Short mmCIF file of C-alpha atoms in Angstrom, two decimals:
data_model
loop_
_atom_site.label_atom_id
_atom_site.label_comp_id
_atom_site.label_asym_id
_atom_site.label_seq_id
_atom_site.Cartn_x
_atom_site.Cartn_y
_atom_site.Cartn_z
CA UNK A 981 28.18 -29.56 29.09
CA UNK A 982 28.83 -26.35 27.14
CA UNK A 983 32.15 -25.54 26.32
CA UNK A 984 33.69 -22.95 27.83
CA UNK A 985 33.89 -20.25 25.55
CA UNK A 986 29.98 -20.30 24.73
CA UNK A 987 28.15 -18.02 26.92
CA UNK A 988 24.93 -19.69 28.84
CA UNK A 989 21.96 -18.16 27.21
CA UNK A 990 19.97 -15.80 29.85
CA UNK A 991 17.05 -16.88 31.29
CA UNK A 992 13.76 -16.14 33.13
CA UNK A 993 15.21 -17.41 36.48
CA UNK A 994 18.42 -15.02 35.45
CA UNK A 995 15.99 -11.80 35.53
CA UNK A 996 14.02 -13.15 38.55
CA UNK A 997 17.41 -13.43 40.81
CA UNK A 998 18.51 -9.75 39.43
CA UNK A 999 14.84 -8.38 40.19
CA UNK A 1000 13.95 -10.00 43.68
CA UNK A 1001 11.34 -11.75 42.46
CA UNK A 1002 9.39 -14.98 41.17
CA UNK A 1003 9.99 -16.98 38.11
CA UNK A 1004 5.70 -16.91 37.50
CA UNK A 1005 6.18 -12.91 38.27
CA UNK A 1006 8.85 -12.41 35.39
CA UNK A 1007 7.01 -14.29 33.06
CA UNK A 1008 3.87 -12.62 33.94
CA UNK A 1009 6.00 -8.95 32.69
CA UNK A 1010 7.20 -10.61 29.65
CA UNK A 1011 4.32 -12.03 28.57
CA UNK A 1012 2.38 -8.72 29.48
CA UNK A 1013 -0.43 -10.20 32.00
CA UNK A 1014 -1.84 -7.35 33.18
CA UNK A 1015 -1.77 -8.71 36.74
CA UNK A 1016 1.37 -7.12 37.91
CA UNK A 1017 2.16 -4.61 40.18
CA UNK A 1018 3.76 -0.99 38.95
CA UNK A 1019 6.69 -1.48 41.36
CA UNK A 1020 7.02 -4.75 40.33
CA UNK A 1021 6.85 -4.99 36.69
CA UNK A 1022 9.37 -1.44 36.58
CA UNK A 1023 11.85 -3.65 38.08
CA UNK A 1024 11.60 -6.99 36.21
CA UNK A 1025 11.84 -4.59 32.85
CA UNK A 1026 14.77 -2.66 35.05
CA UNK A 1027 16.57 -5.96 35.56
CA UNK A 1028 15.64 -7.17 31.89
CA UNK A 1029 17.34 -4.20 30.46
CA UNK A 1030 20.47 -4.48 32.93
CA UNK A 1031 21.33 -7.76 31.88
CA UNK A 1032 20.21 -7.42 27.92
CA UNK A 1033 18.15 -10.59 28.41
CA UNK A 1034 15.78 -11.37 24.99
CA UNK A 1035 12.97 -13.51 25.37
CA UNK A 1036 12.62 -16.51 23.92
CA UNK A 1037 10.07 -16.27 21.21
CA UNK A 1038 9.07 -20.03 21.03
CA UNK A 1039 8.84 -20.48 24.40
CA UNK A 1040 6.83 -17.44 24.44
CA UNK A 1041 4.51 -19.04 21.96
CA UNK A 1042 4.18 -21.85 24.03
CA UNK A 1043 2.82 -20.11 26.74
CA UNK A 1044 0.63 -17.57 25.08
CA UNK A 1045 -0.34 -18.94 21.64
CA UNK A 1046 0.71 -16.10 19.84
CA UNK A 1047 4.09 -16.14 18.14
CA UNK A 1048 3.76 -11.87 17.72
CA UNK A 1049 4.32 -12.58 14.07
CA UNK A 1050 2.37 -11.49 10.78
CA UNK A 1051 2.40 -12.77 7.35
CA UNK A 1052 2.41 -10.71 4.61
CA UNK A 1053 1.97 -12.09 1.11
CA UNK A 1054 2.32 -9.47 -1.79
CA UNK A 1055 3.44 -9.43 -5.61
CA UNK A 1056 5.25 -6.61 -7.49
CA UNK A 1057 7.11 -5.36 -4.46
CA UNK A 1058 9.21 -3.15 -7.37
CA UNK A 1059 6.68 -0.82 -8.13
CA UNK A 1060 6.00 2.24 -5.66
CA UNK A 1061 2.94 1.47 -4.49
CA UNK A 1062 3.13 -2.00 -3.30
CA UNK A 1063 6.81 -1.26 -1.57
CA UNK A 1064 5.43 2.02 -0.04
CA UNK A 1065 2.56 -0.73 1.36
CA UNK A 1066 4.97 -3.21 2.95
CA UNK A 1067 6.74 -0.36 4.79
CA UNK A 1068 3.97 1.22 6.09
CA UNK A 1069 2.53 -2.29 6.75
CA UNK A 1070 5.79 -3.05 8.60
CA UNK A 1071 6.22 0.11 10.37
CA UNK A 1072 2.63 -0.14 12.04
CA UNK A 1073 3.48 -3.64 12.95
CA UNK A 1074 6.48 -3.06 14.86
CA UNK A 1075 4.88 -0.06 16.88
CA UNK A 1076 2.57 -2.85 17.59
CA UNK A 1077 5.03 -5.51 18.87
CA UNK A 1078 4.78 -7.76 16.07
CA UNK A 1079 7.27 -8.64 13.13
CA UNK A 1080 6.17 -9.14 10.05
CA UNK A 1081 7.41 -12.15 7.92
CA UNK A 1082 7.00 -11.75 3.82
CA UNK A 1083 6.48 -13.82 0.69
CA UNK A 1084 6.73 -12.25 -2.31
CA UNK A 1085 4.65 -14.09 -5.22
CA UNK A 1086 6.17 -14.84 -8.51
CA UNK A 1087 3.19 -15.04 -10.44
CA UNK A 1088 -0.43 -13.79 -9.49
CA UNK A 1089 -2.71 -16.76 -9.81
CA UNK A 1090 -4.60 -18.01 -7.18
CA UNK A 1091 -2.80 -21.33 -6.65
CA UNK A 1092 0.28 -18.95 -5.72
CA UNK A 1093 -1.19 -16.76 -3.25
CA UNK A 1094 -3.04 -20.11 -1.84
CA UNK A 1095 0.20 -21.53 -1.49
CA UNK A 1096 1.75 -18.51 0.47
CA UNK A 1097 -1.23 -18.18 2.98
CA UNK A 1098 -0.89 -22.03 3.82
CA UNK A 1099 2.69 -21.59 4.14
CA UNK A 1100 2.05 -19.06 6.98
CA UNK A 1101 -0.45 -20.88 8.64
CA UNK A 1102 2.08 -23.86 9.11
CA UNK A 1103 4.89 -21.36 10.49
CA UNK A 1104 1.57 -20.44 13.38
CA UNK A 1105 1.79 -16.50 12.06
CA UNK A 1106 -0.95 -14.90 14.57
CA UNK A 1107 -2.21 -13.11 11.13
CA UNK A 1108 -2.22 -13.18 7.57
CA UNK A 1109 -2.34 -9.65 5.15
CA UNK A 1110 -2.42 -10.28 1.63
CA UNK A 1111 -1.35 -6.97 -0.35
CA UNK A 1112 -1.87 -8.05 -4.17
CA UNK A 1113 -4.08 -5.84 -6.59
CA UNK A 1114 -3.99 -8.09 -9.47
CA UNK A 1115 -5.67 -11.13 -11.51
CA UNK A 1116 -6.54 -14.53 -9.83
CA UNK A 1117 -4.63 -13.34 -6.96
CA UNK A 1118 -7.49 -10.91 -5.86
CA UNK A 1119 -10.38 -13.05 -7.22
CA UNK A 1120 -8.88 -16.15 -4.81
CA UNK A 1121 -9.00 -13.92 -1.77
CA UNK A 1122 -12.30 -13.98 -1.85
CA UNK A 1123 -13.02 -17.94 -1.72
CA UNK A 1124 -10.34 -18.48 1.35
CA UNK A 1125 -11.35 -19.99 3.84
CA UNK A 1126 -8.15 -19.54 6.76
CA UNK A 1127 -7.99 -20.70 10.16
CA UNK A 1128 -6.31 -17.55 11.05
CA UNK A 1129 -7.66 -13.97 9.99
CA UNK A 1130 -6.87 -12.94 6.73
CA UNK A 1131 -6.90 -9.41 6.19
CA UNK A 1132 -7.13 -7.74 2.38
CA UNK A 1133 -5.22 -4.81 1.74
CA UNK A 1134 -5.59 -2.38 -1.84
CA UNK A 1135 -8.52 -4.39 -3.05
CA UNK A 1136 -11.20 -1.95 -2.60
CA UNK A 1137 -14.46 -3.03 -0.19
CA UNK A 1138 -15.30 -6.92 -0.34
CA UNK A 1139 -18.21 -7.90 1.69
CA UNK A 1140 -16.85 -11.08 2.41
CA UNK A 1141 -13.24 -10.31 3.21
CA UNK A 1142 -11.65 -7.63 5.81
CA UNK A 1143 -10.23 -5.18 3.71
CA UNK A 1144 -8.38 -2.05 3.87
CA UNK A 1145 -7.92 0.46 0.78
CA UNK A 1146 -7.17 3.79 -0.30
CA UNK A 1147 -10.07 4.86 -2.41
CA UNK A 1148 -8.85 4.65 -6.12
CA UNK A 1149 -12.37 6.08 -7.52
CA UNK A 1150 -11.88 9.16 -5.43
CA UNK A 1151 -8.47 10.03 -5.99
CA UNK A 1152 -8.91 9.78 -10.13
CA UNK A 1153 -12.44 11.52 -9.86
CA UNK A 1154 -10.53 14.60 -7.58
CA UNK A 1155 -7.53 14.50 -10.75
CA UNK A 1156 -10.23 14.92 -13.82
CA UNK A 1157 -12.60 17.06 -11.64
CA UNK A 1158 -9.33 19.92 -11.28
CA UNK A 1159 -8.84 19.50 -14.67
CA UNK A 1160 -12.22 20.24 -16.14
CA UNK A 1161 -12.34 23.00 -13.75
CA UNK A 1162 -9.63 24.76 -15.32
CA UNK A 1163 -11.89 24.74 -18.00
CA UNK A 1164 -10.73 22.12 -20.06
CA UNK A 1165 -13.43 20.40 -22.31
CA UNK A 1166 -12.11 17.10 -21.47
CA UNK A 1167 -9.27 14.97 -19.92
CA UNK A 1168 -7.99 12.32 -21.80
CA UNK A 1169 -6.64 9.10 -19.49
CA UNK A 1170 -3.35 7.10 -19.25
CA UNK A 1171 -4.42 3.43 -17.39
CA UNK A 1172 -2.32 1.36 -15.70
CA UNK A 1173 -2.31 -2.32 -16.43
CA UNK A 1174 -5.86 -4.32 -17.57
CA UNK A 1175 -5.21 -6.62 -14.67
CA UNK A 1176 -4.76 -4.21 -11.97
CA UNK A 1177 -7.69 -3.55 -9.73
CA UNK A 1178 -5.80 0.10 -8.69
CA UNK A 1179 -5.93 0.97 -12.43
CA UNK A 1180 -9.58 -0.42 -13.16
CA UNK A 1181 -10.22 2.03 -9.82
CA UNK A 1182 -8.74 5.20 -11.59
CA UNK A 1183 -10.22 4.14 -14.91
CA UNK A 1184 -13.59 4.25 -12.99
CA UNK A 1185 -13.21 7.49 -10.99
CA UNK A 1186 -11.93 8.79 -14.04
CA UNK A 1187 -14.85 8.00 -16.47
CA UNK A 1188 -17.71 8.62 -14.06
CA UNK A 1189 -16.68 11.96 -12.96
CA UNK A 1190 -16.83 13.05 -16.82
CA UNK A 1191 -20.30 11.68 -17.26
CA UNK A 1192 -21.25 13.60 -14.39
CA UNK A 1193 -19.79 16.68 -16.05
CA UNK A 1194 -21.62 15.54 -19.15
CA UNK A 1195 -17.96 16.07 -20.92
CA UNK A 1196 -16.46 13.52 -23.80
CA UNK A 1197 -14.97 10.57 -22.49
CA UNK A 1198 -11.95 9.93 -24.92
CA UNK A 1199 -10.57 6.75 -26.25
CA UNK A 1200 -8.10 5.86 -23.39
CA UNK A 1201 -4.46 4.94 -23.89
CA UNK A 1202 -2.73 1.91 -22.09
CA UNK A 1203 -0.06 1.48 -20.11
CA UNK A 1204 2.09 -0.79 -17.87
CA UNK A 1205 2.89 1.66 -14.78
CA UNK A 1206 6.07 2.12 -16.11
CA UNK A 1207 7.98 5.33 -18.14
CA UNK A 1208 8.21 4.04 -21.26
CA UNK A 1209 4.83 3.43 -21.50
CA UNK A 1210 4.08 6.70 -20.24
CA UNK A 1211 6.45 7.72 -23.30
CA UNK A 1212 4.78 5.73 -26.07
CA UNK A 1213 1.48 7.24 -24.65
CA UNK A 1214 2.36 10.90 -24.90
CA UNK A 1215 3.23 10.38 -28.68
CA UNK A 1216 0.09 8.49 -29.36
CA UNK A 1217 -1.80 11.70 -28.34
CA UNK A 1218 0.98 13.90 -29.55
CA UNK A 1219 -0.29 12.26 -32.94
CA UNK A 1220 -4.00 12.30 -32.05
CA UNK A 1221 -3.46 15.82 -32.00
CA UNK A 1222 -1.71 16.19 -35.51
CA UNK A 1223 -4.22 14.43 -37.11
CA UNK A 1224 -7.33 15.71 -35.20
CA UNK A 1225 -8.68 12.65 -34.13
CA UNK A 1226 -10.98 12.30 -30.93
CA UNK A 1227 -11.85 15.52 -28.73
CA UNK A 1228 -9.10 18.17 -28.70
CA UNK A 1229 -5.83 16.66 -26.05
CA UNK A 1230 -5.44 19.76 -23.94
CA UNK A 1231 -5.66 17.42 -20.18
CA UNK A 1232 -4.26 14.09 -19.17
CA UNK A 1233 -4.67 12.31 -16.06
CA UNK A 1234 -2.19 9.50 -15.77
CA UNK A 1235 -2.49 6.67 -13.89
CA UNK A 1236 0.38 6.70 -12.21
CA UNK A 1237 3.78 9.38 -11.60
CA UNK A 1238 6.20 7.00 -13.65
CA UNK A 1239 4.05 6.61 -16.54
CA UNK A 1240 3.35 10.39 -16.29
CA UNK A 1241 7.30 11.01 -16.13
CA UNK A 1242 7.49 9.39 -19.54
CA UNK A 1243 4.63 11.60 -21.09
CA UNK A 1244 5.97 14.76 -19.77
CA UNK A 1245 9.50 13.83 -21.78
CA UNK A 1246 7.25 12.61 -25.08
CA UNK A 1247 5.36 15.82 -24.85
CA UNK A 1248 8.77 18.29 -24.45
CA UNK A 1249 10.69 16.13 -27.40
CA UNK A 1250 7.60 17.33 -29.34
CA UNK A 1251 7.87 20.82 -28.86
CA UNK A 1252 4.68 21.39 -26.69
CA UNK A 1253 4.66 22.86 -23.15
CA UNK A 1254 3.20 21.91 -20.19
CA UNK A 1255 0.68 23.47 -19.02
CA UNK A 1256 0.50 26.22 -21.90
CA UNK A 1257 -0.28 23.28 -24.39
CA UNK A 1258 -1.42 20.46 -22.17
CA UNK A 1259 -1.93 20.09 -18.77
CA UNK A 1260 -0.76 16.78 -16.55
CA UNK A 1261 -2.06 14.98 -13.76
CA UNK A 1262 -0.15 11.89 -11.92
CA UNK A 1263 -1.08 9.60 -9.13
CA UNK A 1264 1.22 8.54 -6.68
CA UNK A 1265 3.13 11.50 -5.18
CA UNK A 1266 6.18 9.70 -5.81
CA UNK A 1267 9.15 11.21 -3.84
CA UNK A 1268 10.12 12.58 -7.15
CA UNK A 1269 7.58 14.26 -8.27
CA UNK A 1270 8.04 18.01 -7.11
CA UNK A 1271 11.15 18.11 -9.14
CA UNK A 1272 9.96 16.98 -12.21
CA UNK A 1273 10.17 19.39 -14.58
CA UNK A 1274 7.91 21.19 -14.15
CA UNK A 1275 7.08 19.86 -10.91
CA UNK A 1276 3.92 17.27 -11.43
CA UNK A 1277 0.75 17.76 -10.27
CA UNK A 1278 -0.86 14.32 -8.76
CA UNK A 1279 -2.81 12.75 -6.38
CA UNK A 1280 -1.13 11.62 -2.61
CA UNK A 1281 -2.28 8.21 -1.46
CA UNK A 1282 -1.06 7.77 2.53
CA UNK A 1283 0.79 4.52 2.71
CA UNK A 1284 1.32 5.37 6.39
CA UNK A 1285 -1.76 5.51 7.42
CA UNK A 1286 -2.85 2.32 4.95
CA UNK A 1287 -0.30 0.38 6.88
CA UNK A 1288 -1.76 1.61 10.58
CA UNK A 1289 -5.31 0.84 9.38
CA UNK A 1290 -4.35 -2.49 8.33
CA UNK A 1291 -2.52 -3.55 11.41
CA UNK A 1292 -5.63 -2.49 13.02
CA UNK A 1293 -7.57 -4.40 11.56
CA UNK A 1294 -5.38 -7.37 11.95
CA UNK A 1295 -5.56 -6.56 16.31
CA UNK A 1296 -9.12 -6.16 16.45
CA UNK A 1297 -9.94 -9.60 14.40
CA UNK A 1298 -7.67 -11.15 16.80
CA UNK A 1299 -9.31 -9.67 20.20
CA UNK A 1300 -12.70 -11.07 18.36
CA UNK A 1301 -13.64 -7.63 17.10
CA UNK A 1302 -16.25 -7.58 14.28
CA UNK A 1303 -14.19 -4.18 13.06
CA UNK A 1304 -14.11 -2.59 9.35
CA UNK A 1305 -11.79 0.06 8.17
CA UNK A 1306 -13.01 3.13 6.02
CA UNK A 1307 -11.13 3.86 2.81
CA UNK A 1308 -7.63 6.03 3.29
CA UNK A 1309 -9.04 8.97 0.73
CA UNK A 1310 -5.94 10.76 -0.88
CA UNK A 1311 -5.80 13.86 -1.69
CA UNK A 1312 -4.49 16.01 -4.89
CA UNK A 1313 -1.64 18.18 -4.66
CA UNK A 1314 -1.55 20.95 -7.14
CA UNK A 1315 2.30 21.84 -8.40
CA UNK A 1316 3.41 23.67 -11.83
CA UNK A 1317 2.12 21.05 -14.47
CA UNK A 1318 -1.63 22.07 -15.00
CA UNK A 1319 -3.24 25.54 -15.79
CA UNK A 1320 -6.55 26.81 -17.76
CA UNK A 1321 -6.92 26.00 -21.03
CA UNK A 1322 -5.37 28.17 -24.11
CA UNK A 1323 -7.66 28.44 -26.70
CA UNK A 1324 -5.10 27.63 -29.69
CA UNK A 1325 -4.38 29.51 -32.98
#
């Protein structure tokens, strides 16, 4: 017998006495059967909201199989990108009715991101999404075999995975094709990481759309997504310039807003402006980057919309739907840090 002071927990005989009805015919509402009459199932939800009753999730899961739950296994949740993912991941799965459970990795190897998935499977998620863009982590992906879908998200198209993406290849080829536009002769390139599948995607769009152009493809500088990198890489070209080595710096694209933060502060501490020395291209849209100064140039990628096309995925593999998501494409939005080129003295 409980003791007094501990309240009963409300049940599904607690709505059914509010609501006039059956036991079978409250369970029926929760559990969404469509079976139920309008009348009726306005007011079970009336009486469930009167008497703030929760549903049990296990014994939900009991009786439907599902436990509304999705697992989502990612890796450097403190870069923009991936933490722009989970939310729009998470977002899309609560308009959905499902929660979303995470695991972060702490290294990206494939024994890691084996162990996470198996995890989930034990806890019975309905779902697994696995958001990681780098190493063994993305090559494993592609051997799993899981007993409950697995969906792929930022690893580009993979015939033999479900995958969801916003096209990297695009979004660097739209950065160097605005450049060269504005006449420049060439657009030298800031990567991200060698291990990164997002930066060997730039690096890609980047390169092919200046073969198409038939324009010099520079000697490309590396970096770590992060500002100082972006830093060191603006004085690298700072002294490519000096010393006249390699086609004439008057574009970069850069792989990424924080690394192109960095470059923009290497490039004032040497006395050259932006545009009217050298124009600048990001990738991201980071919150920040209209009030850079000057405000940056870069390419949008819709994290939203990533997120919804994921979770959509993840419902149509589970109502046995054979569906595939097209790429998210971003798009480039133009600001204050690129101009024509000035032919210099």
């Amino acid at each position: 017998m409980l003791p007094e002071s501990v309240p009963r927990a409300l049940g599904l005989s607690d709505v059914a006495a509010r609501a006039g009805v059956s036991h079978q015919t409250v369970s029926r509402v929760v559990n969404g059967h469509p079976n139920v009459a309008p009348s009726t199932r306005e007011r079970v939800q009336r009486a469930i909201a009167e008497l703030g009753y929760r549903p049990n999730a296990a014994a939900r899961a009991l009786v439907t199989g599902s436990t509304r739950t999705l697992g989502l296994v990612t890796s450097h949740i403190n870069q923009y990108g991936p933490a722009q993912t989970l939310l729009g991941l998470e977002k899309a799965a609560r308009a959905a009715g499902y929660s979303l459970s995470v695991a972060v990795l702490d290294e990206d190897s494939e024994v890691a991101m084996r162990e996470a998935v198996d995890r989930f499977v034990a806890q019975s998620v309905d779902a697994v999404i696995a958001l990681s863009t780098y190493g063994q982590a993305v090559e494993a992906l592609r051997r799993f075999e899981s007993p409950v879908p697995l969906i792929a998200v930022q690893v580009g198209r993979d015939e033999a995975r479900p995958t969801v993406w916003v096209d990297q290849e695009v979004g660097a080829a739209l950065a160097t094709r605005h450049l060269l536009e504005l006449g420049h002769r060439t657009v030298h390139h800031v990567t991200g990481p060698t291990d990164s599948m997002e930066a060997r995607g730039r690096l890609v769009g980047w390169r092919s759309e200046l073969l198409a152009a038939g324009a010099p493809v520079p000697e490309v500088v590396c970096g770590d997504w992060w500002p100082q990198s972006g830093h060191d890489a603006g004085r690298e070209l700072v002294a490519r310039m000096q010393h006249g080595v390699g086609p004439e710096v008057t574009a970069v694209f850069v792989a990424n807003d924080q690394m192109a933060l960095g470059l923009l502060n290497a490039l004032h501490d040497a006395g050259l402006s932006v545009p009217g020395d050298i124009s600048v291209v990001g990738f991201d849209d980071v919150p920040e980057a209209g009030y850079f100064t000057p405000p940056l140039t870069t390419v949008r990628q819709d994290f939203a919309e990533l997120g919804r096309r994921g979770v959509q995925l993840v419902l149509a593999r589970l109502s046995g739907q054979a569906a595939e998501a097209e790429p998210v494409l971003p798009r480039l939005v133009v600001r204050s840090t690129t101009g024509p080129v000035h032919p210099r003295g």
